[in-house]
XYZ file of N, CA and C in Angstrom:
456
model
N -26.302 21.922 -5.770
C -25.003 21.248 -5.885
C -24.312 21.269 -4.540
N -24.308 22.351 -3.755
C -23.642 22.423 -2.509
C -24.257 21.269 -1.625
N -25.513 21.048 -1.447
C -26.077 20.078 -0.579
C -25.547 18.754 -1.095
N -25.532 18.441 -2.332
C -25.162 17.126 -2.771
C -23.689 16.892 -2.537
N -22.816 17.922 -2.692
C -21.446 17.747 -2.347
C -21.168 17.546 -0.826
N -22.020 18.301 -0.087
C -21.854 18.101 1.416
C -22.214 16.740 1.801
N -23.295 16.195 1.140
C -23.568 14.699 1.519
C -22.653 13.737 1.143
N -21.946 14.058 -0.105
C -20.859 13.138 -0.484
C -19.722 13.168 0.324
N -19.403 14.417 0.913
C -18.222 14.574 1.774
C -18.500 13.749 3.132
N -19.726 14.006 3.614
C -20.101 13.425 4.802
C -20.097 11.817 4.590
N -20.426 11.342 3.600
C -20.442 9.941 3.238
C -19.059 9.389 3.199
N -18.161 10.236 2.527
C -16.825 9.729 2.440
C -16.129 9.706 3.808
N -16.403 10.700 4.674
C -15.778 10.797 5.982
C -16.010 9.599 6.801
N -17.287 8.854 6.554
C -17.545 7.613 7.264
C -16.641 6.469 6.785
N -16.061 6.548 5.751
C -15.154 5.506 5.115
C -13.738 5.545 5.339
N -13.356 6.699 6.141
C -11.943 6.955 6.251
C -11.414 6.032 7.472
N -10.193 5.613 7.439
C -9.671 4.769 8.403
C -9.465 5.550 9.802
N -9.608 4.813 10.904
C -9.398 5.537 12.110
C -8.064 6.068 12.198
N -7.983 7.241 12.909
C -6.733 7.948 13.019
C -5.764 7.076 13.753
N -4.525 7.050 13.168
C -3.385 6.257 13.848
C -3.477 4.776 13.466
N -4.471 4.339 12.596
C -4.541 2.997 12.118
C -4.309 2.940 10.604
N -3.375 2.203 10.130
C -3.021 2.169 8.707
C -4.138 1.291 8.061
N -4.319 1.571 6.736
C -5.203 0.617 6.004
C -4.735 -0.848 6.148
N -5.558 -1.729 6.324
C -5.285 -3.118 6.340
C -4.856 -3.601 7.823
N -4.793 -2.633 8.673
C -4.520 -3.001 10.082
C -5.734 -3.302 10.821
N -5.637 -4.103 11.878
C -6.834 -4.476 12.591
C -7.641 -3.180 13.097
N -9.038 -3.210 12.812
C -9.879 -2.225 13.289
C -10.243 -2.553 14.703
N -10.839 -1.607 15.425
C -11.179 -1.876 16.945
C -11.921 -3.190 17.033
N -12.652 -3.595 16.040
C -13.432 -4.871 16.302
C -12.629 -6.012 16.027
N -11.351 -5.869 15.565
C -10.521 -6.961 15.348
C -10.515 -7.276 13.848
N -11.459 -6.837 13.062
C -11.401 -7.085 11.564
C -10.405 -6.283 10.929
N -9.860 -6.685 9.853
C -8.777 -5.970 9.121
C -9.595 -5.102 8.039
N -9.199 -3.856 7.919
C -9.699 -2.964 6.881
C -9.030 -3.325 5.710
N -9.709 -3.736 4.644
C -9.121 -4.231 3.342
C -8.832 -2.916 2.565
N -7.575 -2.828 2.044
C -7.329 -1.659 1.169
C -7.903 -1.935 -0.148
N -8.099 -0.830 -0.836
C -8.671 -1.033 -2.267
C -7.647 -1.636 -3.180
N -8.047 -2.261 -4.213
C -7.241 -3.020 -5.149
C -6.279 -2.034 -5.889
N -6.691 -0.703 -5.989
C -5.907 0.245 -6.688
C -5.910 1.528 -5.893
N -5.447 2.599 -6.553
C -5.277 3.727 -5.852
C -6.536 4.512 -5.367
N -7.685 4.089 -6.103
C -9.060 4.610 -5.575
C -9.950 3.337 -5.409
N -10.817 3.624 -4.517
C -11.844 2.588 -4.269
C -12.989 2.875 -5.108
N -12.967 2.060 -6.206
C -14.090 2.221 -7.263
C -15.368 2.058 -6.694
N -15.633 1.106 -5.777
C -17.052 0.890 -5.343
C -17.441 2.162 -4.588
N -16.527 2.746 -3.805
C -17.003 3.936 -2.993
C -17.194 5.126 -3.999
N -16.384 5.153 -4.959
C -16.561 6.324 -6.026
C -17.913 6.183 -6.738
N -18.249 4.903 -7.022
C -19.613 4.652 -7.669
C -20.755 5.053 -6.693
N -20.483 4.686 -5.419
C -21.463 5.122 -4.264
C -21.617 6.638 -4.335
N -20.697 7.292 -4.365
C -20.621 8.664 -4.353
C -21.538 9.212 -5.692
N -21.126 8.464 -6.803
C -21.839 8.950 -8.159
C -23.373 8.711 -7.772
N -23.789 7.631 -7.216
C -25.226 7.265 -7.028
C -25.757 8.209 -6.003
N -25.058 8.514 -4.932
C -25.336 9.493 -3.858
C -25.666 10.812 -4.577
N -24.900 11.242 -5.448
C -25.090 12.568 -6.138
C -26.383 12.589 -7.035
N -26.828 11.276 -7.311
C -28.032 11.161 -8.120
C -27.981 11.503 -9.535
N -26.802 11.301 -10.107
C -26.696 11.629 -11.517
C -26.083 10.464 -12.290
N -26.949 9.831 -12.950
C -26.430 8.627 -13.762
C -25.395 8.947 -14.760
N -25.421 10.267 -15.229
C -24.341 10.606 -16.218
C -23.070 10.903 -15.647
N -23.131 11.231 -14.251
C -21.893 11.523 -13.516
C -21.331 12.866 -13.734
N -22.175 13.783 -14.248
C -21.562 15.143 -14.580
C -21.130 15.857 -13.351
N -21.850 15.729 -12.101
C -21.301 16.446 -10.889
C -20.134 15.794 -10.369
N -20.048 14.436 -10.400
C -18.887 13.728 -9.972
C -17.734 14.149 -10.838
N -17.927 14.200 -12.211
C -16.840 14.518 -13.055
C -16.329 15.949 -12.777
N -17.306 16.798 -12.382
C -16.910 18.246 -12.031
C -15.953 18.076 -10.751
N -16.471 17.352 -9.872
C -15.684 17.174 -8.548
C -14.227 16.716 -8.925
N -14.216 15.694 -9.735
C -12.859 15.002 -10.037
C -11.998 16.108 -10.777
N -12.579 16.912 -11.669
C -11.862 17.952 -12.312
C -11.275 18.900 -11.282
N -12.038 19.414 -10.296
C -11.718 20.259 -9.179
C -10.524 19.622 -8.488
N -10.698 18.411 -8.161
C -9.559 17.624 -7.421
C -8.289 17.587 -8.185
N -8.363 17.236 -9.489
C -7.176 17.204 -10.301
C -6.547 18.509 -10.347
N -7.268 19.655 -10.556
C -6.659 20.970 -10.778
C -6.058 21.386 -9.383
N -6.750 21.168 -8.243
C -6.312 21.656 -6.966
C -5.174 20.769 -6.339
N -5.115 19.574 -6.592
C -4.178 18.659 -5.857
C -2.802 18.979 -6.182
N -2.510 19.418 -7.386
C -1.077 19.741 -7.820
C -0.559 21.025 -7.000
N -1.543 21.973 -6.879
C -1.183 23.178 -6.157
C -0.909 22.943 -4.726
N -1.769 21.976 -4.145
C -1.650 21.676 -2.708
C -0.360 20.909 -2.465
N -0.050 20.005 -3.310
C 1.259 19.256 -3.286
C 2.326 20.278 -3.366
N 2.384 21.227 -4.261
C 3.417 22.257 -4.258
C 3.531 22.990 -2.902
N 2.356 23.320 -2.393
C 2.398 23.971 -1.034
C 3.140 23.250 0.003
N 2.817 21.854 0.008
C 3.405 20.974 0.864
C 4.830 20.906 0.666
N 5.370 20.860 -0.542
C 6.803 20.795 -0.848
C 7.447 22.092 -0.299
N 6.852 23.209 -0.553
C 7.444 24.524 -0.155
C 7.362 24.546 1.449
N 6.318 24.194 2.105
C 6.348 24.296 3.447
C 7.347 23.333 4.081
N 7.568 22.168 3.530
C 8.513 21.326 4.111
C 9.957 21.973 3.938
N 10.152 22.454 2.680
C 11.516 23.193 2.575
C 11.720 24.264 3.405
N 10.801 25.012 3.816
C 10.885 26.155 4.648
C 10.652 25.831 6.188
N 10.524 24.510 6.550
C 10.202 24.085 7.773
C 8.989 24.770 8.450
N 8.001 24.996 7.632
C 6.833 25.597 8.155
C 5.721 24.515 8.460
N 5.779 24.103 9.712
C 4.808 23.145 10.176
C 3.312 23.480 9.957
N 3.002 24.740 10.298
C 1.574 25.031 10.212
C 0.990 24.953 8.801
N 1.845 25.468 7.882
C 1.417 25.473 6.438
C 1.470 24.055 5.924
N 2.428 23.152 6.320
C 2.448 21.806 5.904
C 1.259 21.048 6.484
N 0.950 21.195 7.652
C -0.165 20.571 8.370
C -1.522 20.933 7.628
N -1.625 22.247 7.276
C -2.919 22.619 6.591
C -3.039 22.065 5.166
N -2.063 22.018 4.469
C -1.963 21.516 3.148
C -2.230 19.987 3.130
N -1.577 19.371 4.098
C -1.663 17.876 4.115
C -3.220 17.474 4.561
N -3.695 18.326 5.432
C -5.121 18.140 5.865
C -6.073 18.338 4.562
N -5.782 19.389 3.827
C -6.667 19.645 2.694
C -6.558 18.571 1.636
N -5.227 18.134 1.349
C -5.221 16.958 0.465
C -5.785 15.738 0.949
N -5.711 15.574 2.235
C -6.323 14.294 2.877
C -7.864 14.315 2.646
N -8.431 15.505 3.144
C -9.829 15.608 3.058
C -10.457 15.504 1.675
N -9.818 16.093 0.649
C -10.204 15.944 -0.753
C -10.042 14.493 -1.247
N -8.898 13.963 -0.815
C -8.765 12.539 -1.288
C -9.775 11.654 -0.746
N -10.261 11.895 0.488
C -11.371 11.038 1.101
C -12.503 11.237 0.120
N -12.907 12.375 -0.234
C -14.105 12.650 -1.114
C -14.030 11.868 -2.346
N -12.762 11.827 -3.092
C -12.691 11.039 -4.260
C -12.332 9.691 -4.184
N -12.429 9.204 -2.994
C -12.223 7.670 -2.553
C -10.856 7.263 -2.928
N -9.849 8.042 -2.417
C -8.349 7.638 -2.507
C -7.890 7.499 -1.123
N -8.279 6.316 -0.480
C -7.890 6.097 0.961
C -6.400 6.070 1.265
N -5.552 5.444 0.369
C -4.203 5.335 0.644
C -3.628 6.652 0.655
N -3.929 7.538 -0.216
C -3.329 8.908 -0.245
C -3.850 9.605 0.911
N -5.079 9.541 1.299
C -5.518 10.184 2.418
C -4.725 9.738 3.753
N -4.443 8.434 3.711
C -3.777 7.956 4.941
C -2.262 8.586 4.987
N -1.668 8.515 3.786
C -0.323 9.109 3.726
C -0.445 10.690 4.160
N -1.364 11.268 3.772
C -1.511 12.717 4.242
C -1.821 12.881 5.552
N -2.615 11.948 6.130
C -2.904 11.973 7.627
C -1.541 11.837 8.411
N -0.722 10.916 7.973
C 0.461 10.663 8.671
C 1.419 11.790 8.693
N 1.408 12.620 7.535
C 2.387 13.758 7.643
C 1.786 14.858 8.283
N 0.483 14.974 8.289
C -0.363 15.890 9.034
C -0.048 15.766 10.615
N -0.167 14.584 11.003
C 0.121 14.252 12.534
C 1.558 14.578 12.878
N 2.595 14.301 12.038
C 3.884 14.448 12.279
C 4.512 15.844 11.969
N 3.651 16.850 11.362
C 4.102 18.036 11.139
C 4.695 18.849 12.214
N 4.323 18.601 13.389
C 4.893 19.438 14.583
C 6.177 18.874 15.159
N 6.550 17.613 14.720
C 7.753 17.028 15.292
C 8.890 17.516 14.607
N 9.872 18.009 15.411
C 11.204 18.462 14.792
C 11.933 17.258 14.205
N 12.488 17.468 13.047
C 13.351 16.462 12.428
C 12.514 15.199 11.903
N 11.283 15.537 11.577
C 10.353 14.352 11.212
C 10.466 13.956 9.829
N 11.539 14.527 9.062
C 11.660 14.046 7.686
C 10.599 14.322 6.784
N 10.097 15.599 6.864
C 9.048 16.023 6.008
C 9.267 15.875 4.586
N 10.294 16.271 4.057
C 10.613 16.115 2.598
C 10.474 14.715 2.103
N 11.159 13.844 2.936
C 11.082 12.410 2.583
C 9.749 11.909 2.644
N 8.832 12.348 3.510
C 7.465 11.987 3.668
C 6.665 12.366 2.565
N 7.073 13.416 1.855
C 6.220 13.832 0.656
C 6.517 13.009 -0.516
N 7.594 12.298 -0.624
C 7.892 11.407 -1.755
C 6.825 10.316 -2.084
N 6.295 9.494 -0.980
C 5.368 8.566 -1.320
C 3.945 9.259 -1.657
N 3.681 10.503 -1.085
C 2.512 11.150 -1.346
C 2.501 11.567 -2.885
N 3.650 12.006 -3.383
C 3.806 12.405 -4.816
C 3.525 11.137 -5.685
N 4.090 10.033 -5.351
C 3.933 8.793 -6.151
C 2.538 8.305 -6.125
N 1.846 8.330 -4.967
C 0.456 7.932 -4.793
C -0.454 8.904 -5.477
N -0.231 10.134 -5.531
C -1.057 11.147 -6.136
C -0.952 10.879 -7.602
N 0.194 10.620 -8.333
C 0.328 10.220 -9.597
C -0.682 9.091 -9.943
N -0.674 8.028 -9.144
C -1.443 6.792 -9.261
C -3.003 7.218 -9.300
N -3.356 8.114 -8.339
C -4.670 8.578 -8.157
C -5.191 9.341 -9.309
N -4.303 10.219 -9.792
C -4.651 11.078 -10.963
C -5.048 10.296 -12.198
N -4.198 9.229 -12.462
C -4.419 8.348 -13.606
C -5.672 7.540 -13.391
N -5.906 7.064 -12.207
C -7.189 6.345 -11.986
C -8.370 7.125 -12.030
N -8.331 8.365 -11.535
C -9.452 9.326 -11.686
C -9.711 9.591 -13.058
N -8.780 10.014 -13.800
C -8.878 10.243 -15.197
C -9.438 9.177 -16.005
N -9.006 7.909 -15.732
C -9.632 6.805 -16.448
C -11.065 6.655 -16.030
N -11.463 6.731 -14.705
C -12.694 6.696 -14.238
C -13.660 7.720 -14.779
N -13.112 8.925 -15.045
C -13.853 10.079 -15.458
C -14.251 9.742 -16.900
N -13.429 9.213 -17.743
C -13.627 8.837 -19.023
C -14.655 7.833 -19.362
N -14.820 6.889 -18.227
C -15.840 6.014 -18.328
C -17.175 6.414 -18.226
N -17.336 7.503 -17.281
C -18.690 8.046 -16.939
C -19.466 8.456 -18.187
């Protein structure tokens, strides 16, 4: 399982947008990176399922369950860190949610987390306000992942 999950993570890392470039913005080649139609990139998630080699999707469903369970705690850590002006804790939590969101093919959420991770060291960066869109996008991602999990 560990090798399969590592391969899935490595595969998802290749699909993440370049740092400092928002989804849909021109890529270095001049092409625009098209955002997914919804909160998760279904094609990428299905690629992960195929990469894991399980037509039943049991391992991917386990991965989704772990993400759903962990993401709420990570978001709460982000809220607490922002409220306490703890840049280090905020950066680490944002990085964790970004990385796990890449694995479950949630590029918009990953991009939002990347933005707050990059700005975490800036004084007066409006951290609390930056978490609001992350909360909204995470709700959308959770619904989409639960729906996709039921289909598998």
